[in-house]
Short mmCIF file of C-alpha atoms and ligand atoms in Angstrom, two decimals:
data_model
loop_
_atom_site.label_atom_id
_atom_site.label_comp_id
_atom_site.label_asym_id
_atom_site.label_seq_id
_atom_site.Cartn_x
_atom_site.Cartn_y
_atom_site.Cartn_z
CA MET J 24 100.20 -84.59 -49.90
CA SER J 25 96.62 -84.77 -48.76
CA GLY J 26 95.70 -83.80 -45.21
CA ALA J 27 99.17 -84.98 -44.28
CA TRP J 28 100.65 -81.66 -43.34
CA ALA J 29 102.44 -83.26 -40.42
CA GLY J 30 104.40 -85.09 -43.09
CA TRP J 31 104.38 -88.71 -41.90
CA GLY J 32 101.33 -90.27 -43.56
CA ASP J 33 102.74 -90.96 -47.07
CA GLY J 34 99.64 -89.34 -48.53
CA TYR J 35 97.12 -90.98 -46.16
CA VAL J 36 94.82 -88.57 -44.26
CA THR J 37 96.29 -88.12 -40.78
CA ASP J 38 94.83 -84.87 -39.48
CA ILE J 39 91.29 -86.06 -38.84
CA ALA J 40 90.25 -89.15 -36.85
CA TYR J 41 88.24 -91.90 -38.54
CA LEU J 42 84.79 -92.85 -37.30
CA PRO J 43 84.19 -95.72 -34.90
CA GLY J 44 82.20 -98.61 -36.35
CA TYR J 45 81.52 -102.32 -36.10
CA TYR J 46 81.58 -104.60 -39.13
CA PRO J 47 80.18 -108.04 -38.26
CA HIS J 48 81.89 -109.59 -41.28
CA GLN J 49 85.23 -109.19 -39.49
CA SER J 50 84.13 -111.44 -36.62
CA PRO J 51 85.97 -114.79 -36.60
CA LEU J 52 82.60 -116.50 -36.01
CA HIS J 53 81.27 -115.03 -39.21
CA LEU J 54 84.46 -115.70 -41.19
CA ASN J 55 84.35 -119.31 -40.03
CA LEU J 56 80.93 -119.60 -41.71
CA ALA J 57 82.22 -118.06 -44.93
CA CYS J 58 84.99 -120.70 -44.98
CA LEU J 59 82.62 -123.59 -44.34
CA LEU J 60 80.20 -122.35 -47.01
CA GLY J 61 83.16 -122.16 -49.40
CA GLY J 62 84.05 -125.79 -48.60
CA ALA J 63 87.19 -125.04 -46.56
CA ALA J 64 87.97 -126.00 -42.95
CA GLY J 65 87.31 -123.17 -40.51
CA LEU J 66 88.33 -122.44 -36.91
CA ASP J 67 88.11 -124.26 -33.61
CA LEU J 68 85.45 -122.13 -31.96
CA THR J 69 84.75 -124.23 -28.90
CA PRO J 70 83.99 -122.00 -25.89
CA GLU J 71 87.35 -122.01 -24.11
CA HIS J 72 89.58 -122.29 -27.18
CA PRO J 73 91.72 -119.14 -27.41
CA ILE J 74 91.64 -117.35 -30.74
CA SER J 75 94.34 -114.89 -31.71
CA TYR J 76 92.79 -112.07 -33.75
CA LEU J 77 94.79 -109.37 -35.53
CA GLU J 78 93.22 -106.30 -37.13
CA LEU J 79 95.31 -104.16 -39.47
CA GLY J 80 94.32 -100.48 -39.82
CA CYS J 81 92.09 -100.84 -36.76
CA GLY J 82 91.18 -97.14 -36.50
CA ARG J 83 89.96 -96.28 -33.01
CA GLY J 84 89.67 -99.97 -32.14
CA PHE J 85 85.95 -100.20 -31.44
CA GLY J 86 85.43 -103.42 -33.41
CA ALA J 87 88.53 -105.11 -32.00
CA LEU J 88 87.50 -104.15 -28.46
CA ALA J 89 83.90 -105.34 -28.89
CA LEU J 90 85.33 -108.75 -29.89
CA ALA J 91 87.82 -108.71 -26.98
CA ALA J 92 85.15 -107.79 -24.41
CA SER J 93 82.84 -110.53 -25.71
CA ASN J 94 85.63 -113.15 -25.72
CA PRO J 95 87.80 -112.81 -22.61
CA HIS J 96 89.80 -115.93 -23.53
CA TRP J 97 90.84 -114.58 -26.98
CA HIS J 98 93.77 -112.30 -27.63
CA VAL J 99 93.01 -109.33 -29.84
CA THR J 100 95.64 -107.07 -31.42
CA GLY J 101 94.97 -103.89 -33.39
CA ILE J 102 97.60 -102.11 -35.48
CA ASP J 103 97.29 -98.61 -36.89
CA PHE J 104 99.86 -95.97 -37.76
CA SER J 105 97.79 -93.11 -36.38
CA PRO J 106 98.88 -92.34 -32.81
CA ALA J 107 95.55 -90.58 -32.24
CA HIS J 108 93.68 -93.78 -33.18
CA ILE J 109 95.90 -96.00 -31.03
CA ALA J 110 95.66 -93.62 -28.06
CA ALA J 111 91.85 -93.61 -28.34
CA ALA J 112 91.72 -97.42 -28.56
CA ARG J 113 94.00 -97.83 -25.53
CA GLU J 114 91.93 -95.32 -23.52
CA LEU J 115 88.71 -97.19 -24.24
CA ALA J 116 90.40 -100.51 -23.36
CA ALA J 117 91.69 -99.07 -20.08
CA GLU J 118 88.34 -97.57 -19.16
CA ALA J 119 86.60 -100.90 -19.72
CA ALA J 120 89.50 -102.77 -18.02
CA ILE J 121 89.91 -105.02 -21.07
CA ALA J 122 93.10 -106.98 -20.50
CA ASN J 123 93.07 -109.17 -23.62
CA ALA J 124 93.56 -106.46 -26.25
CA THR J 125 96.81 -104.82 -27.38
CA PHE J 126 97.07 -101.81 -29.68
CA ILE J 127 100.29 -101.17 -31.57
CA GLU J 128 101.23 -97.96 -33.33
CA ALA J 129 103.10 -99.07 -36.43
CA ASP J 130 103.34 -98.33 -40.13
CA LEU J 131 102.37 -101.44 -42.06
CA SER J 132 104.78 -100.62 -44.88
CA ASP J 133 107.70 -101.91 -42.79
CA PHE J 134 106.25 -103.47 -39.62
CA ALA J 135 106.85 -107.00 -40.94
CA GLU J 136 110.59 -106.32 -40.66
CA ALA J 137 110.49 -104.66 -37.22
CA SER J 138 112.16 -106.56 -34.39
CA ARG J 139 109.11 -106.06 -32.13
CA ILE J 140 107.10 -108.28 -34.49
CA ASP J 141 108.70 -111.27 -32.72
CA THR J 142 106.48 -110.71 -29.69
CA LEU J 143 103.33 -110.59 -31.83
CA LEU J 144 101.29 -113.79 -31.46
CA GLU J 145 100.78 -115.97 -34.51
CA ALA J 146 97.25 -115.07 -35.64
CA ASP J 147 94.31 -117.40 -36.30
CA VAL J 148 92.51 -114.57 -38.07
CA VAL J 149 93.77 -111.36 -39.72
CA THR J 150 91.28 -108.75 -40.94
CA LEU J 151 91.63 -105.48 -42.80
CA HIS J 152 88.56 -103.43 -43.51
CA GLY J 153 88.81 -100.17 -45.44
CA LEU J 154 92.57 -100.31 -45.87
CA TRP J 155 93.80 -102.22 -48.94
CA SER J 156 92.60 -99.92 -51.74
CA TRP J 157 93.29 -96.72 -49.80
CA VAL J 158 97.04 -97.13 -49.28
CA SER J 159 100.20 -97.19 -51.40
CA ASP J 160 101.80 -100.22 -53.08
CA ALA J 161 104.50 -100.12 -50.38
CA VAL J 162 101.90 -100.48 -47.61
CA ARG J 163 100.05 -103.23 -49.49
CA SER J 164 103.28 -105.14 -49.94
CA GLY J 165 104.11 -104.67 -46.20
CA ILE J 166 100.65 -106.08 -45.36
CA VAL J 167 101.33 -109.17 -47.48
CA ARG J 168 104.70 -109.73 -45.78
CA LEU J 169 103.11 -109.33 -42.35
CA ILE J 170 100.36 -111.83 -43.17
CA ASP J 171 102.98 -114.20 -44.55
CA ARG J 172 104.93 -114.03 -41.29
CA LYS J 173 102.13 -113.90 -38.75
CA LEU J 174 99.00 -115.67 -40.05
CA ARG J 175 99.23 -119.30 -38.98
CA PRO J 176 98.94 -122.06 -41.55
CA GLY J 177 95.20 -122.70 -41.90
CA GLY J 178 94.36 -119.22 -40.55
CA ILE J 179 91.76 -116.94 -42.11
CA ALA J 180 92.26 -113.49 -43.70
CA TYR J 181 89.51 -110.99 -44.51
CA VAL J 182 90.32 -108.20 -46.95
CA SER J 183 87.76 -105.62 -48.05
CA TYR J 184 88.47 -103.16 -50.85
CA ASN J 185 86.91 -100.82 -53.35
CA ALA J 186 86.32 -103.09 -56.33
CA LEU J 187 86.52 -102.66 -60.06
CA PRO J 188 84.56 -102.36 -62.24
CA GLY J 189 82.06 -101.26 -59.53
CA TRP J 190 84.03 -98.08 -58.82
CA GLN J 191 85.00 -97.27 -62.41
CA GLN J 192 82.47 -94.46 -62.72
CA ALA J 193 83.97 -92.75 -59.67
CA ILE J 194 87.65 -92.78 -60.58
CA GLY J 195 87.45 -89.35 -62.22
CA MET J 196 85.38 -87.96 -59.35
CA GLN J 197 87.94 -89.11 -56.73
CA ARG J 198 90.82 -87.64 -58.75
CA LEU J 199 88.96 -84.35 -59.06
CA LEU J 200 88.15 -84.23 -55.32
CA HIS J 201 91.74 -85.00 -54.42
CA GLU J 202 93.39 -82.60 -56.89
CA VAL J 203 91.01 -79.72 -56.17
CA GLY J 204 91.11 -80.40 -52.44
CA ARG J 205 94.87 -80.37 -52.03
CA ARG J 206 95.19 -77.16 -54.05
CA SER J 207 92.46 -75.43 -52.03
CA ALA J 208 93.34 -76.13 -48.41
CA THR J 209 95.79 -77.84 -46.08
CA ARG J 210 93.31 -79.38 -43.66
CA SER J 211 91.59 -82.45 -45.06
CA ASP J 212 88.10 -81.46 -43.86
CA ARG J 213 88.44 -78.23 -45.84
CA GLN J 214 89.82 -80.16 -48.79
CA VAL J 215 86.63 -82.25 -48.78
CA GLU J 216 84.43 -79.16 -48.65
CA ALA J 217 86.36 -77.49 -51.50
CA GLY J 218 86.31 -80.65 -53.62
CA VAL J 219 82.60 -81.27 -53.09
CA GLU J 220 81.81 -77.65 -53.93
CA VAL J 221 83.58 -78.00 -57.29
CA VAL J 222 81.78 -81.30 -57.98
CA ARG J 223 78.39 -79.62 -57.33
CA THR J 224 79.28 -76.64 -59.54
CA LEU J 225 80.44 -78.88 -62.37
CA ILE J 226 77.22 -80.91 -62.19
CA GLU J 227 75.27 -77.66 -62.64
CA ALA J 228 77.56 -76.88 -65.57
CA GLY J 229 76.54 -80.20 -67.15
CA ALA J 230 79.80 -82.13 -66.62
CA TYR J 231 79.16 -85.43 -68.39
CA GLN J 232 81.29 -87.62 -66.08
CA LEU J 233 79.54 -86.35 -62.94
CA SER J 234 75.94 -86.19 -64.08
CA ASP J 235 73.50 -89.04 -63.56
CA ASN J 236 76.12 -91.03 -61.69
CA PRO J 237 75.03 -93.07 -58.63
CA LEU J 238 78.44 -92.87 -56.95
CA VAL J 239 78.42 -89.08 -57.28
CA ARG J 240 74.94 -89.03 -55.74
CA THR J 241 76.24 -91.12 -52.83
CA LEU J 242 79.13 -88.68 -52.34
CA LEU J 243 76.75 -85.71 -52.26
CA SER J 244 74.41 -87.46 -49.84
CA HIS J 245 77.32 -88.05 -47.42
CA ALA J 246 78.29 -84.38 -47.82
CA ASP J 247 74.68 -83.26 -47.18
CA HIS J 248 74.73 -85.27 -43.95
CA GLY J 249 78.00 -83.66 -42.86
CA GLN J 250 79.99 -86.91 -42.89
CA ILE J 251 83.26 -85.12 -43.46
CA ALA J 252 85.57 -87.54 -41.57
CA TYR J 253 84.20 -90.43 -43.62
CA LEU J 254 84.63 -88.49 -46.88
CA ALA J 255 88.18 -87.42 -45.99
CA HIS J 256 89.28 -91.01 -45.33
CA GLU J 257 87.39 -92.36 -48.34
CA TYR J 258 88.48 -89.86 -51.01
CA MET J 259 91.38 -87.68 -49.88
CA ASN J 260 94.12 -90.29 -49.80
CA ALA J 261 96.84 -89.86 -52.39
CA HIS J 262 97.04 -93.60 -53.18
CA TRP J 263 93.29 -94.34 -53.43
CA ARG J 264 92.92 -97.03 -56.07
CA PRO J 265 90.05 -99.48 -56.56
CA CYS J 266 91.21 -102.96 -57.57
CA PHE J 267 90.13 -105.93 -59.63
CA HIS J 268 89.56 -109.08 -57.58
CA ALA J 269 92.09 -111.10 -59.61
CA ASP J 270 94.84 -108.56 -58.86
CA VAL J 271 94.16 -108.72 -55.10
CA VAL J 272 94.17 -112.53 -55.24
CA ARG J 273 97.49 -112.45 -57.11
CA ASP J 274 99.07 -110.03 -54.60
CA LEU J 275 97.92 -112.09 -51.60
CA ALA J 276 99.15 -115.32 -53.16
CA ALA J 277 102.62 -114.12 -52.13
CA ALA J 278 101.49 -114.87 -48.54
CA LYS J 279 100.13 -118.24 -49.73
CA LEU J 280 96.52 -117.15 -49.30
CA ASP J 281 93.80 -119.11 -51.12
CA TRP J 282 90.62 -117.22 -51.96
CA ILE J 283 87.54 -118.94 -50.51
CA GLY J 284 84.51 -116.69 -51.03
CA SER J 285 82.69 -113.59 -49.87
CA ALA J 286 82.05 -112.54 -46.27
CA ALA J 287 78.75 -111.09 -47.54
CA LEU J 288 77.25 -114.58 -47.34
CA LEU J 289 74.40 -114.18 -49.83
CA GLU J 290 76.97 -113.32 -52.51
CA ASN J 291 78.06 -116.98 -52.34
CA PHE J 292 74.62 -118.12 -53.56
CA SER J 293 74.77 -117.41 -57.29
CA PRO J 294 71.05 -118.04 -58.02
CA LEU J 295 70.22 -115.14 -55.68
CA MET J 296 72.76 -112.86 -57.31
CA TYR J 297 72.87 -113.54 -61.05
CA SER J 298 70.46 -114.38 -63.85
CA GLU J 299 70.41 -117.89 -65.25
CA GLN J 300 72.02 -116.61 -68.46
CA ALA J 301 74.90 -115.02 -66.55
CA ARG J 302 75.39 -118.23 -64.56
CA THR J 303 75.53 -120.23 -67.79
CA ILE J 304 78.36 -118.05 -69.05
CA MET J 305 80.22 -118.34 -65.72
CA ALA J 306 79.89 -122.11 -65.84
CA ARG J 307 81.97 -122.17 -69.04
CA PHE J 308 85.07 -121.24 -67.02
CA ASP J 309 86.79 -123.32 -64.38
CA ASP J 310 89.07 -120.44 -63.35
CA PRO J 311 87.47 -118.90 -60.24
CA GLY J 312 89.11 -115.55 -61.07
CA VAL J 313 87.30 -115.34 -64.41
CA ARG J 314 84.03 -116.39 -62.78
CA GLU J 315 84.47 -113.61 -60.19
CA LEU J 316 85.22 -111.09 -62.94
CA ILE J 317 81.99 -112.05 -64.70
CA LYS J 318 80.14 -111.72 -61.38
CA ASP J 319 81.67 -108.27 -60.81
CA MET J 320 80.54 -107.26 -64.32
CA CYS J 321 76.97 -108.33 -63.52
CA ALA J 322 76.64 -107.16 -59.90
CA VAL J 323 76.30 -103.71 -58.38
CA ARG J 324 79.24 -104.45 -56.12
CA CYS J 325 81.50 -101.58 -55.08
CA LEU J 326 83.03 -103.09 -51.96
CA ARG J 327 84.36 -106.62 -52.15
CA GLN J 328 84.77 -108.50 -48.88
CA ASP J 329 87.02 -111.40 -49.74
CA VAL J 330 87.83 -114.28 -47.41
CA PHE J 331 91.09 -116.22 -47.74
CA VAL J 332 92.71 -119.13 -45.97
CA ARG J 333 96.48 -119.58 -45.65
CA GLY J 334 96.58 -123.08 -47.00
CA ALA J 335 92.94 -124.08 -47.46
CA ARG J 336 92.05 -127.61 -46.40
CA ARG J 337 89.17 -128.59 -48.66
CA LEU J 338 86.29 -130.45 -47.03
CA THR J 339 84.19 -133.18 -48.56
CA ALA J 340 80.46 -132.41 -48.73
CA THR J 341 79.90 -134.69 -45.73
CA GLU J 342 82.64 -133.02 -43.66
CA ARG J 343 81.34 -129.58 -44.57
CA ASP J 344 77.76 -130.42 -43.60
CA ALA J 345 78.97 -131.94 -40.32
CA ALA J 346 80.96 -128.78 -39.49
CA LEU J 347 77.98 -126.55 -40.40
CA GLY J 348 75.79 -128.77 -38.21
CA GLU J 349 77.94 -127.80 -35.20
CA VAL J 350 77.30 -124.07 -35.75
CA MET J 351 75.05 -122.48 -33.13
CA LEU J 352 72.65 -119.76 -34.27
CA ALA J 353 70.69 -117.11 -32.38
CA LEU J 354 67.81 -115.15 -33.86
CA ARG J 355 68.65 -111.45 -34.29
CA CYS J 356 65.10 -110.19 -34.59
CA HIS J 357 61.70 -110.77 -33.02
CA PRO J 358 60.08 -113.72 -34.85
CA ASP J 359 57.09 -111.48 -35.75
CA GLN J 360 59.49 -109.13 -37.51
CA PHE J 361 61.28 -111.85 -39.47
CA SER J 362 61.41 -110.82 -43.18
CA TRP J 363 60.13 -113.66 -45.34
CA GLU J 364 60.50 -111.78 -48.61
CA MET J 365 63.16 -109.46 -49.92
CA ASP J 366 64.66 -108.11 -53.10
CA VAL J 367 67.95 -109.66 -54.13
CA PRO J 368 70.12 -108.78 -57.15
CA ALA J 369 68.65 -111.63 -59.23
CA GLY J 370 65.07 -110.53 -58.46
CA HIS J 371 62.81 -111.37 -55.56
CA MET J 372 63.53 -113.93 -52.82
CA ALA J 373 60.75 -115.59 -50.85
CA ILE J 374 62.21 -117.55 -47.93
CA GLU J 375 60.67 -121.02 -48.05
CA ARG J 376 58.16 -121.07 -45.15
CA PRO J 377 57.59 -124.83 -44.86
CA PHE J 378 61.34 -125.30 -44.28
CA PHE J 379 62.28 -122.12 -42.40
CA GLY J 380 59.00 -121.64 -40.47
CA PRO J 381 59.67 -124.39 -37.86
CA ILE J 382 63.33 -123.31 -37.71
CA VAL J 383 62.50 -119.66 -36.93
CA ALA J 384 59.91 -120.81 -34.39
CA ALA J 385 62.51 -123.01 -32.64
CA LEU J 386 65.06 -120.20 -32.64
CA SER J 387 62.54 -117.86 -31.05
CA ASP J 388 62.81 -120.08 -27.94
CA GLY J 389 66.60 -119.65 -27.83
CA PRO J 390 69.82 -120.45 -29.70
CA ARG J 391 70.11 -123.88 -31.31
CA ARG J 392 72.72 -125.86 -33.21
CA VAL J 393 72.12 -126.26 -36.94
CA SER J 394 72.09 -130.06 -36.57
CA ASP J 395 69.29 -129.76 -33.96
CA LEU J 396 67.34 -127.43 -36.22
CA LEU J 397 67.60 -129.90 -39.08
CA ALA J 398 66.30 -132.64 -36.78
CA LEU J 399 63.10 -130.72 -35.96
CA PRO J 400 59.92 -132.65 -36.71
CA ASP J 401 57.77 -131.48 -39.63
CA LEU J 402 60.60 -130.20 -41.83
CA PRO J 403 59.89 -130.99 -45.50
CA ARG J 404 63.63 -131.76 -46.02
CA ARG J 405 66.80 -131.91 -43.96
CA ASP J 406 69.43 -131.75 -46.62
CA ASN J 407 71.07 -128.36 -46.71
CA PRO J 408 72.76 -126.82 -43.65
CA GLY J 409 74.64 -124.42 -45.95
CA GLU J 410 71.39 -122.94 -47.23
CA LEU J 411 69.99 -122.71 -43.69
CA VAL J 412 73.03 -120.84 -42.36
CA GLY J 413 73.57 -118.76 -45.50
CA ILE J 414 70.00 -117.47 -45.66
CA LEU J 415 69.52 -116.80 -41.94
CA VAL J 416 72.91 -115.18 -41.34
CA GLY J 417 73.21 -113.68 -44.84
CA THR J 418 69.93 -111.78 -44.39
CA ASP J 419 71.17 -110.51 -40.97
CA GLN J 420 68.37 -112.33 -39.17
CA ALA J 421 70.54 -114.78 -37.24
CA LEU J 422 73.94 -114.52 -35.61
CA PRO J 423 76.49 -117.33 -35.28
CA ILE J 424 77.40 -117.74 -31.60
CA ILE J 425 79.90 -119.90 -29.71
CA ALA J 426 77.73 -120.80 -26.71
CA PRO J 427 74.44 -119.76 -25.11
CA PRO J 428 74.30 -116.20 -23.76
CA ARG J 429 74.99 -115.43 -20.10
CA GLU J 430 74.27 -112.45 -17.90
CA PRO J 431 76.63 -109.67 -19.09
CA ASP J 432 79.80 -109.66 -17.01
CA ALA J 433 81.50 -106.58 -15.58
CA ILE J 434 83.78 -106.09 -18.61
CA VAL J 435 80.89 -106.21 -21.06
CA ARG J 436 78.89 -103.75 -18.98
CA ARG J 437 81.85 -101.38 -18.63
CA PHE J 438 82.68 -101.57 -22.33
CA ASN J 439 79.13 -100.83 -23.46
CA ARG J 440 78.88 -97.94 -20.99
CA ALA J 441 82.26 -96.45 -21.94
CA ALA J 442 81.62 -96.78 -25.69
CA ALA J 443 78.21 -95.15 -25.34
CA ALA J 444 79.67 -92.25 -23.35
CA ARG J 445 82.43 -91.70 -25.92
CA PHE J 446 80.70 -92.14 -29.22
CA VAL J 447 76.94 -91.45 -29.17
CA ARG J 448 76.05 -88.01 -30.54
CA PRO J 449 72.83 -86.63 -32.02
CA ASP J 450 74.32 -86.64 -35.54
CA ASN J 451 75.43 -90.29 -35.60
CA PHE J 452 72.48 -92.34 -34.26
CA ASN J 453 72.48 -94.65 -37.29
CA THR J 454 76.18 -95.51 -37.40
CA SER J 455 76.69 -99.30 -37.35
CA MET J 456 78.00 -100.31 -33.94
CA ALA J 457 77.59 -103.32 -31.63
CA LEU J 458 76.87 -104.21 -28.05
CA ALA J 459 79.45 -106.47 -26.45
CA SER J 460 77.82 -109.54 -24.94
CA SER J 461 78.69 -112.39 -22.58
CA GLY J 462 78.66 -116.08 -23.41
CA THR J 463 77.95 -115.88 -27.13
CA GLY J 464 81.36 -114.62 -28.29
CA ALA J 465 79.42 -112.48 -30.75
CA PRO J 466 78.97 -108.74 -30.29
CA LEU J 467 75.40 -107.88 -31.22
CA PRO J 468 75.36 -105.49 -34.21
CA CYS J 469 73.17 -102.43 -33.62
CA PRO J 470 72.81 -98.76 -34.53
CA MET J 471 74.70 -96.21 -32.42
CA LEU J 472 71.61 -95.04 -30.50
CA ASP J 473 71.06 -98.58 -29.15
CA LEU J 474 74.42 -98.32 -27.37
CA PHE J 475 73.19 -95.29 -25.45
CA VAL J 476 69.81 -96.77 -24.54
CA ALA J 477 71.24 -100.17 -23.53
CA ALA J 478 73.93 -98.51 -21.40
CA ARG J 479 71.34 -96.28 -19.69
CA MET J 480 69.09 -99.25 -19.00
CA GLN J 481 72.03 -101.15 -17.54
CA GLU J 482 73.12 -98.30 -15.27
CA CYS J 483 69.89 -96.56 -14.23
CA GLU J 484 67.43 -97.86 -11.69
CA ARG J 485 64.36 -96.86 -13.64
CA LEU J 486 63.40 -96.22 -17.22
CA ASP J 487 63.42 -92.52 -18.12
CA PRO J 488 63.13 -92.01 -21.88
CA GLU J 489 62.23 -88.30 -21.47
CA GLY J 490 65.21 -87.64 -19.19
CA TRP J 491 67.56 -89.60 -21.46
CA ALA J 492 66.31 -87.71 -24.53
CA LYS J 493 66.96 -84.41 -22.72
CA LEU J 494 70.46 -85.52 -21.84
CA LEU J 495 71.32 -86.68 -25.33
CA GLY J 496 69.50 -83.91 -27.19
CA ARG J 497 70.34 -81.08 -24.81
CA ASP J 498 71.17 -78.68 -27.64
CA GLN J 499 68.06 -79.60 -29.63
CA PRO J 500 64.62 -77.94 -29.61
CA ASP J 501 61.88 -79.42 -27.33
CA THR J 502 60.01 -80.98 -30.26
CA GLU J 503 63.16 -82.85 -31.27
CA GLN J 504 63.67 -84.08 -27.71
CA GLN J 505 60.07 -85.35 -27.58
CA ARG J 506 60.56 -87.19 -30.86
CA LEU J 507 63.75 -88.70 -29.48
CA ALA J 508 62.01 -89.75 -26.24
CA ALA J 509 59.33 -91.56 -28.26
CA PHE J 510 62.01 -93.29 -30.31
CA ILE J 511 63.91 -94.35 -27.19
CA GLN J 512 60.67 -95.79 -25.78
CA ARG J 513 60.27 -97.84 -28.98
CA LEU J 514 63.81 -99.18 -28.61
CA ILE J 515 63.06 -100.16 -25.02
CA ASP J 516 59.90 -101.99 -26.12
CA ASP J 517 61.24 -103.59 -29.31
CA ARG J 518 64.98 -104.13 -28.94
CA ALA J 519 65.71 -104.42 -25.23
CA PRO J 520 64.22 -107.97 -25.11
CA LEU J 521 66.77 -108.98 -27.75
CA TRP J 522 69.67 -107.33 -25.87
CA ARG J 523 68.58 -109.30 -22.79
CA ARG J 524 68.20 -112.56 -24.71
CA LEU J 525 71.68 -112.25 -26.25
CA GLY J 526 73.78 -111.44 -23.19
CA ALA J 527 74.17 -107.69 -23.78
CA LEU J 528 71.82 -106.45 -21.03
CA SER J 529 71.12 -107.90 -17.57
CA ALA J 530 67.76 -109.56 -17.10
CA ALA J 531 67.13 -107.37 -14.06
CA ALA J 532 68.28 -104.06 -15.63
CA ALA J 533 65.80 -101.14 -15.46
CA PRO J 534 62.74 -103.37 -15.39
C1 SAM E 621 89.44 -96.01 -43.62
S1 SAM E 621 90.20 -96.35 -42.08
C2 SAM E 621 89.43 -97.87 -41.61
C3 SAM E 621 89.45 -98.07 -40.14
C4 SAM E 621 88.72 -99.31 -39.65
N1 SAM E 621 89.32 -100.51 -40.18
C5 SAM E 621 87.27 -99.22 -40.05
O1 SAM E 621 86.88 -99.84 -41.03
O2 SAM E 621 86.54 -98.50 -39.38
C6 SAM E 621 91.87 -96.91 -42.50
C7 SAM E 621 92.78 -97.00 -41.29
O3 SAM E 621 94.07 -97.44 -41.71
C8 SAM E 621 95.07 -96.70 -41.05
N2 SAM E 621 96.27 -96.69 -41.91
C9 SAM E 621 96.43 -96.08 -43.11
N3 SAM E 621 97.68 -96.29 -43.59
C10 SAM E 621 98.32 -97.06 -42.68
C11 SAM E 621 99.62 -97.60 -42.60
N4 SAM E 621 100.54 -97.35 -43.55
N5 SAM E 621 99.96 -98.35 -41.53
C12 SAM E 621 99.04 -98.58 -40.54
N6 SAM E 621 97.79 -98.07 -40.56
C13 SAM E 621 97.42 -97.33 -41.61
C14 SAM E 621 94.46 -95.33 -40.86
O4 SAM E 621 95.05 -94.61 -39.81
C15 SAM E 621 92.99 -95.68 -40.58
O5 SAM E 621 92.75 -95.86 -39.22
#
């Protein structure tokens, strides 16, 4: 048993807490887009419509709580079998006085059969991120039974997992880490250190399976940055097993789930992802499973983020375009910093300026509906709302929102302050987090350090980057604190306007 010396984890690491994080692809607003792009009906996301959101393996609950704080009329439930995770999630909820989130300590292998499941709301959306390929067959089958019982007909499921063949080069490495680790130490952090040390030594010894291997390099880079909790939860679980897409689709079919597409929106645009030759071969097959297998053979894709609907209602092209037209978008960056060119797996993408230029300019004045954007004068064409949404949201430059932003309410302010106080540390400034926001329904994705700076700006009467750097970097040398102060000043100049525009920071805060 790995890191499970307390004896209850069935081989899953239980002696070290997982890291907090926010994954925007789990947001119902984002999943709604993935459904529409895939030609399936999505959710009713009108402002007052209550959504019931269920997250399985929710860890410390940061993502679930960011969604709850941003959507007071939703009900959010997080389930995890780690009492330490559930206690931490409940503490954060209590501190922020979030009343619309519930955290349940339960083992997913048999929760579907527990009597207390009767009180669980039927879910519009179920998500599991970082769970499926890390747990045993018994847990996976419990997850399927739970989804079958509690995801409403027409509801959306998001399942991410380590994918094959993307992970095939790392299967030996994980086995080695796990076997060496569990024979070297009881604690899972020490198991990681022991396993990584043997990997490094074997590379020096010329071990063929470990040399010149990008996934081994990624492992060592995490180890060099001291990300031991991440490594323990990624590699030290007894049942770790990457999966082929078709096998996941088959397992989830038992809960009547239909696969729709990828939550990584650009992956749904084959010309951006695959060469023309590869697309010609895919086109020979009408079985979506075979097409996905060919895609997984061509792509550098280690994590799949699959979106399913429990009973997909297929839309006609007209219905789909009408539903996409209703989507409201907000720009996530300053228009001057909009990236017009980027590398994509199929080569280089230049975002078409004549079409997107007026759209980005309009969005820089505030959020707009897609149908309004397509009605702007001077557009060379008005035909493709899917492309508009897919490119802007898929490149992380726009965010789907429910309604225009408002001044952050008390819950949002308390949540951002409490999360900043709990989580921000000098060694995790780049962790992917989010600021809860009011009005939009969409937490604003951001790096960890932004949480600290936004919370300080909200709470303090005047800007004090030097003082804040001293507070945060109190154990660091002066030069490091000065560097941090300069960085905080840049965040205040560059990002705070966006936090204000998107309902995460009061207009009047620390002017
Ligand atoms: C890798 S973490 C991912 C956490 C979170 N979803 C995220 O992405 O940050 C997997 C989570 O699943 C939980 N977990 C593992 N096995 C479980 C089980 N049998 N029942 C319920 N939760 C489980 C763990 O405690 C852990 O919090």
